[in-house]
Amino acid sequence: MPFRLNSERSQGHIMSEPGTSQNQIESILLEIFSDLDTALAKYKRKVLSAQQLRDLFAQEDALQLRLFLAAQANTPGRIFETLLQKGELQVLRVMAGNEQLPLPLLQRLAKHPNAELRRILAGNRSINVPIAQILCNDPDLRVRIALATNSAISPRIQALLSSDDESLVRARLSRLSRLDEEVQFALCDDWDLLIHIKTLLSARISLECLRTWAASGELVSQLVICRRKKLPAEIWDILAESPHAQVQMQVLEQGKLSQEQTAELARRGAEPLRGKIALTAELQLPLQRILSQDSSEQVRLNLAANPALDDGIGRFLMQSRQPALLQMLAQNPGVIPLTRMELLTLDDALIHKLLLANPSLEDDALSKLLEICQDEVLYHFAYRQIRPKSLSPVARQRLESSRLLRVQALVGRAM
């Protein structure tokens, strides 16, 4: 329904700014009454002057206009006072969110009985410390949560909220973009583990706070810090000294350990950690020497399976004659020709079969294997349809004299 100007207020001359006509005032009123939200968005960008707002207030008396005036940056204090005295809850809630509202009026709203109004006020970036202190003690949880979300609150208010009885308030506080360092320390020390973790993961936590908790020796704290992105090198250095195997494992997987630190862990670290080091790609020879003498069979097995295994270390591992270790060496895809030649000398059909199945087996080793292996290995050779590139005369003769035609046929496939 189209609006009508208030008959009483429309009487007489409208005192407008120079250049602001009666038609312009009525045009603004038409926008407000047609679509209040659109008008609010428009005049947030294109701010009206105090005189224009006085003219609007003098021209019409309607709830939509009062809501509009309550949200404006330049609304005169007298109009705000009138709106406050009128006491309409809808209007007061809009005023509570207005960052240009005079502080005395904001302070009066802080004691209003309506919790939703106080919640809106708590999110207002213009509230000062006395108002925020009142809201810190608000009985309604939603009000205190809104205050904890307000990025403009002072360090003093942050400190008060960091000791709030409700963990939800402290959790919201930990998300602030400008969180005071002392408050960060307080939240990191929170009894609620979730708040402790969230604060340590915050992108805005100070370097000093990270240093402190990285050096704390606490397992959970150190593991959480390991999960952060773009962690400074000095923090990784601190974590590398952790007494916890889980943390050491995280540091190792991130590739943040020096050669000296890795060597120390290879000597004294927990077994899972030593086993992880033994599987590291391009494992350096000094580390291989340490791990080859490890007391754990699993660590030695991991080393025996590593493609970076040094040939000399492979031959050293063979000295134990442990079946599982020998089998792992036979399957190793790395460059260990001397180790494989020693494995060939073992009268062990399983080892020979594993060597046959290894794509990295050298041609001369294959010929040697065919010369000395048991017949069941020859059958395995035929079953796998291995096509040798070349054969020694002795190996060729061995295949030709086989009773199995499929084995004999392999001779023709060799170059």
Tab-separated table of C-alpha atoms in Angstrom:
chain	number	residue	atom	x	y	z
A	1	MET	CA	0.000	0.000	0.000
A	2	PRO	CA	1.515	3.404	-0.926
A	3	PHE	CA	2.506	5.547	2.023
A	4	ARG	CA	0.891	8.868	2.880
A	5	LEU	CA	2.690	11.734	4.475
A	6	ASN	CA	1.668	12.456	8.047
A	7	SER	CA	-0.804	15.321	7.724
A	8	GLU	CA	0.370	17.101	10.856
A	9	ARG	CA	4.083	16.771	10.124
A	10	SER	CA	3.661	17.738	6.474
A	11	GLN	CA	2.231	21.133	7.380
A	12	GLY	CA	4.597	24.068	7.244
A	13	HIS	CA	7.981	24.610	5.656
A	14	ILE	CA	10.555	21.795	5.700
A	15	MET	CA	14.000	23.057	6.734
A	16	SER	CA	16.175	21.098	4.327
A	17	GLU	CA	19.830	21.411	3.459
A	18	PRO	CA	20.607	23.665	0.546
A	19	GLY	CA	19.994	21.587	-2.550
A	20	THR	CA	17.619	19.154	-0.792
A	21	SER	CA	14.113	19.724	-2.011
A	22	GLN	CA	10.779	18.585	-0.676
A	23	ASN	CA	10.586	16.219	-3.637
A	24	GLN	CA	13.912	14.649	-2.698
A	25	ILE	CA	12.783	14.095	0.900
A	26	GLU	CA	9.572	12.510	-0.304
A	27	SER	CA	11.570	10.390	-2.759
A	28	ILE	CA	13.711	9.055	0.092
A	29	LEU	CA	10.600	8.327	2.120
A	30	LEU	CA	9.147	6.444	-0.817
A	31	GLU	CA	12.279	4.265	-0.978
A	32	ILE	CA	12.069	3.554	2.767
A	33	PHE	CA	8.413	2.582	2.687
A	34	SER	CA	8.727	0.580	-0.510
A	35	ASP	CA	11.671	-1.606	0.600
A	36	LEU	CA	13.332	-0.833	3.921
A	37	ASP	CA	16.205	-3.303	3.517
A	38	THR	CA	17.157	-1.935	0.104
A	39	ALA	CA	16.984	1.622	1.428
A	40	LEU	CA	19.211	0.738	4.401
A	41	ALA	CA	21.786	-0.853	2.100
A	42	LYS	CA	21.734	2.142	-0.265
A	43	TYR	CA	22.116	4.820	2.395
A	44	LYS	CA	24.828	2.904	4.170
A	45	ARG	CA	26.928	3.575	1.078
A	46	LYS	CA	25.436	7.001	0.282
A	47	VAL	CA	25.267	8.544	3.750
A	48	LEU	CA	22.544	11.122	4.384
A	49	SER	CA	23.382	14.337	6.238
A	50	ALA	CA	22.076	15.119	9.710
A	51	GLN	CA	19.796	17.820	8.257
A	52	GLN	CA	18.271	15.408	5.759
A	53	LEU	CA	17.566	12.979	8.587
A	54	ARG	CA	15.965	15.774	10.640
A	55	ASP	CA	13.765	16.592	7.649
A	56	LEU	CA	12.719	12.969	7.300
A	57	PHE	CA	11.917	12.737	11.027
A	58	ALA	CA	9.856	15.960	10.838
A	59	GLN	CA	8.035	14.816	7.700
A	60	GLU	CA	6.668	11.436	8.819
A	61	ASP	CA	5.976	9.330	11.932
A	62	ALA	CA	6.039	5.612	11.084
A	63	LEU	CA	7.794	2.508	12.389
A	64	GLN	CA	9.670	1.923	9.122
A	65	LEU	CA	11.108	5.429	9.244
A	66	ARG	CA	12.104	5.033	12.896
A	67	LEU	CA	13.865	1.786	12.055
A	68	PHE	CA	15.656	3.570	9.214
A	69	LEU	CA	16.716	6.491	11.437
A	70	ALA	CA	17.921	4.116	14.171
A	71	ALA	CA	20.414	2.617	11.716
A	72	GLN	CA	21.858	5.818	10.217
A	73	ALA	CA	25.372	7.076	10.950
A	74	ASN	CA	24.452	10.769	11.040
A	75	THR	CA	21.191	10.626	12.982
A	76	PRO	CA	21.267	13.520	15.500
A	77	GLY	CA	21.482	12.672	19.196
A	78	ARG	CA	18.093	14.245	19.905
A	79	ILE	CA	16.381	11.878	17.496
A	80	PHE	CA	18.199	8.910	19.017
A	81	GLU	CA	17.053	10.067	22.475
A	82	THR	CA	13.462	10.305	21.254
A	83	LEU	CA	13.635	6.820	19.771
A	84	LEU	CA	15.121	5.465	22.999
A	85	GLN	CA	12.368	7.036	25.120
A	86	LYS	CA	9.703	5.613	22.817
A	87	GLY	CA	10.968	2.163	23.823
A	88	GLU	CA	10.015	0.149	20.740
A	89	LEU	CA	11.994	-3.078	20.943
A	90	GLN	CA	12.452	-3.393	17.165
A	91	VAL	CA	13.899	0.108	16.972
A	92	LEU	CA	16.090	-0.336	20.049
A	93	ARG	CA	17.633	-3.502	18.604
A	94	VAL	CA	18.621	-1.585	15.480
A	95	MET	CA	20.079	1.175	17.637
A	96	ALA	CA	22.073	-1.390	19.610
A	97	GLY	CA	23.892	-2.390	16.437
A	98	ASN	CA	24.557	1.195	15.292
A	99	GLU	CA	28.281	1.924	15.735
A	100	GLN	CA	27.632	5.695	15.644
A	101	LEU	CA	25.249	5.701	18.592
A	102	PRO	CA	26.517	7.997	21.393
A	103	LEU	CA	28.209	6.090	24.230
A	104	PRO	CA	25.760	7.279	26.945
A	105	LEU	CA	22.882	5.747	24.966
A	106	LEU	CA	24.837	2.536	24.364
A	107	GLN	CA	25.465	2.297	28.106
A	108	ARG	CA	21.754	2.610	28.853
A	109	LEU	CA	21.021	-0.170	26.351
A	110	ALA	CA	23.534	-2.449	28.099
A	111	LYS	CA	21.096	-2.772	31.020
A	112	HIS	CA	18.002	-3.349	28.894
A	113	PRO	CA	15.976	-6.425	29.984
A	114	ASN	CA	15.803	-7.855	26.449
A	115	ALA	CA	18.611	-10.422	25.958
A	116	GLU	CA	18.508	-10.272	22.151
A	117	LEU	CA	19.048	-6.519	22.264
A	118	ARG	CA	22.032	-6.975	24.585
A	119	ARG	CA	23.397	-9.686	22.275
A	120	ILE	CA	23.305	-7.255	19.338
A	121	LEU	CA	24.932	-4.591	21.489
A	122	ALA	CA	27.718	-7.015	22.457
A	123	GLY	CA	28.666	-7.304	18.786
A	124	ASN	CA	28.840	-3.516	18.333
A	125	ARG	CA	32.463	-2.526	17.656
A	126	SER	CA	31.942	0.907	19.248
A	127	ILE	CA	31.230	-0.225	22.790
A	128	ASN	CA	33.828	0.961	25.301
A	129	VAL	CA	35.431	-0.897	28.212
A	130	PRO	CA	32.771	0.017	30.847
A	131	ILE	CA	29.977	-1.222	28.574
A	132	ALA	CA	31.908	-4.376	27.710
A	133	GLN	CA	32.517	-5.038	31.420
A	134	ILE	CA	28.770	-4.939	32.036
A	135	LEU	CA	28.232	-7.395	29.195
A	136	CYS	CA	31.036	-9.678	30.466
A	137	ASN	CA	28.831	-10.382	33.480
A	138	ASP	CA	25.622	-10.752	31.488
A	139	PRO	CA	23.593	-13.752	32.688
A	140	ASP	CA	22.695	-14.727	29.112
A	141	LEU	CA	25.281	-17.002	27.476
A	142	ARG	CA	24.456	-15.704	23.976
A	143	VAL	CA	25.402	-12.177	25.011
A	144	ARG	CA	28.815	-13.237	26.306
A	145	ILE	CA	29.456	-15.356	23.196
A	146	ALA	CA	28.633	-12.341	20.986
A	147	LEU	CA	31.037	-10.220	23.035
A	148	ALA	CA	33.782	-12.846	22.661
A	149	THR	CA	33.264	-12.687	18.886
A	150	ASN	CA	33.653	-8.891	18.803
A	151	SER	CA	37.103	-8.216	17.317
A	152	ALA	CA	37.187	-4.695	18.773
A	153	ILE	CA	37.179	-5.653	22.449
A	154	SER	CA	40.238	-4.626	24.438
A	155	PRO	CA	42.852	-6.997	25.927
A	156	ARG	CA	41.329	-6.317	29.344
A	157	ILE	CA	37.934	-7.597	28.201
A	158	GLN	CA	39.568	-10.539	26.424
A	159	ALA	CA	41.257	-11.461	29.698
A	160	LEU	CA	37.938	-11.342	31.572
A	161	LEU	CA	36.254	-13.553	28.967
A	162	SER	CA	39.158	-16.028	29.001
A	163	SER	CA	38.102	-17.000	32.529
A	164	ASP	CA	34.379	-17.270	31.732
A	165	ASP	CA	32.748	-20.330	33.289
A	166	GLU	CA	31.314	-21.428	29.942
A	167	SER	CA	33.754	-23.127	27.565
A	168	LEU	CA	31.726	-21.913	24.561
A	169	VAL	CA	32.651	-18.326	25.412
A	170	ARG	CA	36.344	-19.174	25.716
A	171	ALA	CA	36.224	-21.211	22.486
A	172	ARG	CA	34.775	-18.270	20.543
A	173	LEU	CA	37.350	-15.957	22.062
A	174	SER	CA	40.158	-18.141	20.692
A	175	ARG	CA	39.038	-17.282	17.134
A	176	LEU	CA	39.636	-13.542	17.449
A	177	SER	CA	41.965	-12.111	14.815
A	178	ARG	CA	43.710	-9.853	17.341
A	179	LEU	CA	44.018	-11.951	20.461
A	180	ASP	CA	46.262	-10.539	23.172
A	181	GLU	CA	49.366	-12.687	23.769
A	182	GLU	CA	48.668	-13.109	27.495
A	183	VAL	CA	45.162	-14.285	26.623
A	184	GLN	CA	46.647	-16.729	24.108
A	185	PHE	CA	48.775	-18.207	26.892
A	186	ALA	CA	45.715	-18.416	29.133
A	187	LEU	CA	43.642	-20.217	26.490
A	188	CYS	CA	46.501	-22.593	25.684
A	189	ASP	CA	46.484	-23.484	29.378
A	190	ASP	CA	42.699	-23.946	29.413
A	191	TRP	CA	41.383	-27.018	31.229
A	192	ASP	CA	39.167	-27.756	28.210
A	193	LEU	CA	41.347	-29.787	25.834
A	194	LEU	CA	39.399	-28.630	22.761
A	195	ILE	CA	40.120	-24.965	23.527
A	196	HIS	CA	43.765	-25.802	24.151
A	197	ILE	CA	43.970	-27.491	20.738
A	198	LYS	CA	42.051	-24.784	18.857
A	199	THR	CA	44.272	-22.055	20.262
A	200	LEU	CA	47.454	-23.900	19.318
A	201	LEU	CA	46.093	-24.354	15.782
A	202	SER	CA	45.073	-20.713	15.418
A	203	ALA	CA	46.793	-18.991	12.508
A	204	ARG	CA	47.249	-15.885	14.671
A	205	ILE	CA	48.973	-17.412	17.669
A	206	SER	CA	52.242	-15.697	18.573
A	207	LEU	CA	55.648	-17.245	17.920
A	208	GLU	CA	56.522	-16.970	21.608
A	209	CYS	CA	53.436	-18.954	22.544
A	210	LEU	CA	54.365	-21.643	20.016
A	211	ARG	CA	57.921	-21.771	21.380
A	212	THR	CA	56.667	-22.228	24.928
A	213	TRP	CA	54.283	-25.062	24.156
A	214	ALA	CA	56.630	-26.769	21.696
A	215	ALA	CA	59.202	-26.935	24.491
A	216	SER	CA	56.649	-27.954	27.121
A	217	GLY	CA	57.275	-31.676	26.711
A	218	GLU	CA	53.489	-32.281	26.696
A	219	LEU	CA	52.569	-34.936	24.143
A	220	VAL	CA	49.197	-33.494	23.048
A	221	SER	CA	50.559	-29.955	22.703
A	222	GLN	CA	53.515	-31.063	20.623
A	223	LEU	CA	51.409	-33.292	18.363
A	224	VAL	CA	48.957	-30.441	17.759
A	225	ILE	CA	51.768	-28.033	16.876
A	226	CYS	CA	53.138	-30.615	14.423
A	227	ARG	CA	49.812	-30.382	12.559
A	228	ARG	CA	50.125	-26.655	11.930
A	229	LYS	CA	50.868	-25.440	8.405
A	230	LYS	CA	54.042	-23.486	7.622
A	231	LEU	CA	55.608	-24.067	11.015
A	232	PRO	CA	58.849	-22.050	11.485
A	233	ALA	CA	62.110	-24.007	11.328
A	234	GLU	CA	63.024	-23.066	14.900
A	235	ILE	CA	59.830	-24.725	16.172
A	236	TRP	CA	60.663	-27.913	14.272
A	237	ASP	CA	64.111	-27.832	15.914
A	238	ILE	CA	62.457	-27.672	19.336
A	239	LEU	CA	60.061	-30.505	18.502
A	240	ALA	CA	62.946	-32.646	17.276
A	241	GLU	CA	64.146	-32.782	20.889
A	242	SER	CA	60.808	-34.166	22.093
A	243	PRO	CA	60.966	-37.233	24.363
A	244	HIS	CA	57.840	-38.676	22.718
A	245	ALA	CA	58.201	-41.172	19.864
A	246	GLN	CA	54.933	-39.975	18.259
A	247	VAL	CA	56.276	-36.442	18.003
A	248	GLN	CA	59.643	-37.643	16.731
A	249	MET	CA	57.783	-39.613	14.060
A	250	GLN	CA	55.893	-36.488	12.955
A	251	VAL	CA	59.105	-34.482	12.725
A	252	LEU	CA	60.760	-37.285	10.756
A	253	GLU	CA	57.851	-37.563	8.298
A	254	GLN	CA	58.000	-33.824	7.687
A	255	GLY	CA	61.668	-34.157	6.753
A	256	LYS	CA	62.665	-31.586	9.371
A	257	LEU	CA	65.430	-33.563	11.082
A	258	SER	CA	69.098	-32.900	10.435
A	259	GLN	CA	71.397	-35.825	9.611
A	260	GLU	CA	72.806	-35.680	13.143
A	261	GLN	CA	69.337	-35.691	14.729
A	262	THR	CA	68.245	-38.597	12.539
A	263	ALA	CA	71.371	-40.552	13.469
A	264	GLU	CA	70.664	-39.982	17.156
A	265	LEU	CA	67.108	-41.269	16.750
A	266	ALA	CA	68.412	-44.244	14.751
A	267	ARG	CA	70.516	-45.155	17.778
A	268	ARG	CA	68.180	-44.355	20.663
A	269	GLY	CA	64.707	-43.741	19.244
A	270	ALA	CA	61.722	-46.019	19.820
A	271	GLU	CA	61.529	-49.139	17.650
A	272	PRO	CA	58.689	-47.844	15.380
A	273	LEU	CA	60.753	-44.724	14.757
A	274	ARG	CA	63.897	-46.683	13.938
A	275	GLY	CA	61.833	-48.868	11.625
A	276	LYS	CA	60.506	-45.755	9.881
A	277	ILE	CA	64.013	-44.400	9.398
A	278	ALA	CA	65.087	-47.735	7.915
A	279	LEU	CA	62.456	-47.317	5.191
A	280	THR	CA	63.463	-43.760	4.309
A	281	ALA	CA	64.078	-43.176	0.612
A	282	GLU	CA	67.717	-42.528	-0.324
A	283	LEU	CA	68.856	-43.606	3.137
A	284	GLN	CA	72.430	-42.463	3.727
A	285	LEU	CA	75.186	-45.043	4.299
A	286	PRO	CA	76.081	-43.859	7.854
A	287	LEU	CA	72.472	-44.434	8.900
A	288	GLN	CA	72.433	-47.835	7.213
A	289	ARG	CA	75.499	-48.847	9.218
A	290	ILE	CA	73.751	-47.891	12.464
A	291	LEU	CA	70.483	-49.633	11.592
A	292	SER	CA	72.154	-52.798	10.287
A	293	GLN	CA	73.233	-53.513	13.873
A	294	ASP	CA	69.839	-52.754	15.397
A	295	SER	CA	68.581	-55.152	18.050
A	296	SER	CA	65.127	-55.267	16.436
A	297	GLU	CA	64.580	-57.832	13.684
A	298	GLN	CA	61.790	-55.680	12.224
A	299	VAL	CA	64.114	-52.700	11.860
A	300	ARG	CA	66.654	-54.882	10.063
A	301	LEU	CA	63.916	-56.321	7.848
A	302	ASN	CA	62.840	-52.788	6.897
A	303	LEU	CA	66.439	-51.942	6.052
A	304	ALA	CA	66.783	-55.130	3.977
A	305	ALA	CA	63.722	-54.093	1.964
A	306	ASN	CA	64.940	-50.536	1.304
A	307	PRO	CA	65.801	-50.011	-2.422
A	308	ALA	CA	68.590	-47.665	-1.298
A	309	LEU	CA	70.357	-50.521	0.522
A	310	ASP	CA	74.115	-50.499	0.055
A	311	ASP	CA	75.545	-53.723	-1.362
A	312	GLY	CA	78.079	-54.013	1.467
A	313	ILE	CA	75.361	-53.554	4.084
A	314	GLY	CA	73.307	-56.231	2.329
A	315	ARG	CA	76.194	-58.721	2.615
A	316	PHE	CA	76.644	-57.758	6.266
A	317	LEU	CA	72.955	-58.466	6.963
A	318	MET	CA	73.312	-61.893	5.358
A	319	GLN	CA	75.749	-62.950	8.064
A	320	SER	CA	72.904	-63.444	10.528
A	321	ARG	CA	71.469	-66.202	8.271
A	322	GLN	CA	67.983	-65.349	9.529
A	323	PRO	CA	65.486	-66.826	7.010
A	324	ALA	CA	63.137	-63.810	7.006
A	325	LEU	CA	66.045	-61.425	6.463
A	326	LEU	CA	67.473	-63.521	3.612
A	327	GLN	CA	64.073	-63.660	1.930
A	328	MET	CA	63.688	-59.887	2.196
A	329	LEU	CA	67.126	-59.355	0.662
A	330	ALA	CA	66.197	-61.674	-2.218
A	331	GLN	CA	63.210	-59.435	-2.978
A	332	ASN	CA	65.069	-56.112	-2.650
A	333	PRO	CA	64.774	-54.204	-5.988
A	334	GLY	CA	67.917	-52.106	-5.422
A	335	VAL	CA	71.413	-52.341	-6.886
A	336	ILE	CA	72.983	-55.104	-4.756
A	337	PRO	CA	74.606	-57.542	-7.246
A	338	LEU	CA	77.181	-58.937	-4.801
A	339	THR	CA	74.521	-59.602	-2.186
A	340	ARG	CA	72.453	-61.494	-4.768
A	341	MET	CA	75.455	-63.568	-5.826
A	342	GLU	CA	75.945	-64.608	-2.200
A	343	LEU	CA	72.264	-65.466	-1.916
A	344	LEU	CA	72.657	-67.735	-4.962
A	345	THR	CA	75.217	-69.829	-3.113
A	346	LEU	CA	72.624	-70.811	-0.507
A	347	ASP	CA	71.044	-74.180	-1.102
A	348	ASP	CA	67.562	-72.757	-0.521
A	349	ALA	CA	64.837	-73.275	-3.144
A	350	LEU	CA	62.615	-70.515	-1.667
A	351	ILE	CA	65.426	-67.948	-1.849
A	352	HIS	CA	66.090	-68.961	-5.452
A	353	LYS	CA	62.420	-68.638	-6.374
A	354	LEU	CA	62.292	-65.189	-4.805
A	355	LEU	CA	65.359	-64.157	-6.787
A	356	LEU	CA	63.697	-65.378	-9.992
A	357	ALA	CA	60.659	-63.257	-9.184
A	358	ASN	CA	62.828	-60.155	-8.668
A	359	PRO	CA	62.766	-57.992	-11.866
A	360	SER	CA	66.117	-56.493	-10.853
A	361	LEU	CA	68.004	-59.814	-11.022
A	362	GLU	CA	71.065	-59.352	-13.253
A	363	ASP	CA	71.604	-61.546	-16.330
A	364	ASP	CA	74.794	-63.137	-15.016
A	365	ALA	CA	73.081	-63.899	-11.701
A	366	LEU	CA	70.174	-65.492	-13.550
A	367	SER	CA	72.531	-67.748	-15.536
A	368	LYS	CA	74.350	-68.708	-12.358
A	369	LEU	CA	71.052	-69.495	-10.687
A	370	LEU	CA	69.944	-71.767	-13.539
A	371	GLU	CA	73.263	-73.596	-13.382
A	372	ILE	CA	72.970	-74.581	-9.704
A	373	CYS	CA	69.302	-74.517	-8.720
A	374	GLN	CA	67.111	-77.493	-7.901
A	375	ASP	CA	64.711	-78.878	-10.546
A	376	GLU	CA	61.666	-77.416	-8.775
A	377	VAL	CA	63.181	-73.959	-9.294
A	378	LEU	CA	63.471	-74.685	-13.007
A	379	TYR	CA	59.808	-75.564	-13.081
A	380	HIS	CA	59.095	-72.285	-11.297
A	381	PHE	CA	61.232	-70.549	-13.934
A	382	ALA	CA	59.107	-72.063	-16.681
A	383	TYR	CA	55.844	-71.357	-14.899
A	384	ARG	CA	56.663	-67.653	-14.625
A	385	GLN	CA	57.531	-67.623	-18.364
A	386	ILE	CA	60.709	-65.664	-17.726
A	387	ARG	CA	62.439	-64.654	-20.958
A	388	PRO	CA	66.186	-64.442	-20.269
A	389	LYS	CA	68.102	-61.973	-22.423
A	390	SER	CA	71.199	-64.163	-22.432
A	391	LEU	CA	72.330	-67.454	-20.946
A	392	SER	CA	75.717	-68.924	-20.136
A	393	PRO	CA	76.612	-72.166	-21.987
A	394	VAL	CA	76.219	-74.158	-18.778
A	395	ALA	CA	72.783	-72.659	-18.066
A	396	ARG	CA	71.687	-73.290	-21.635
A	397	GLN	CA	72.782	-76.945	-21.406
A	398	ARG	CA	70.927	-77.313	-18.090
A	399	LEU	CA	67.692	-76.136	-19.682
A	400	GLU	CA	68.131	-78.308	-22.790
A	401	SER	CA	68.628	-81.418	-20.680
A	402	SER	CA	65.527	-80.833	-18.599
A	403	ARG	CA	62.791	-83.480	-18.713
A	404	LEU	CA	60.154	-80.736	-18.896
A	405	LEU	CA	59.445	-79.600	-22.436
A	406	ARG	CA	58.357	-76.159	-21.268
A	407	VAL	CA	61.765	-75.673	-19.681
A	408	GLN	CA	63.522	-76.818	-22.854
A	409	ALA	CA	61.468	-74.315	-24.853
A	410	LEU	CA	62.944	-71.468	-22.813
A	411	VAL	CA	66.312	-71.988	-24.460
A	412	GLY	CA	64.912	-70.818	-27.779
A	413	ARG	CA	63.659	-67.598	-26.201
A	414	ALA	CA	67.058	-66.629	-24.893
A	415	MET	CA	69.143	-64.336	-27.031
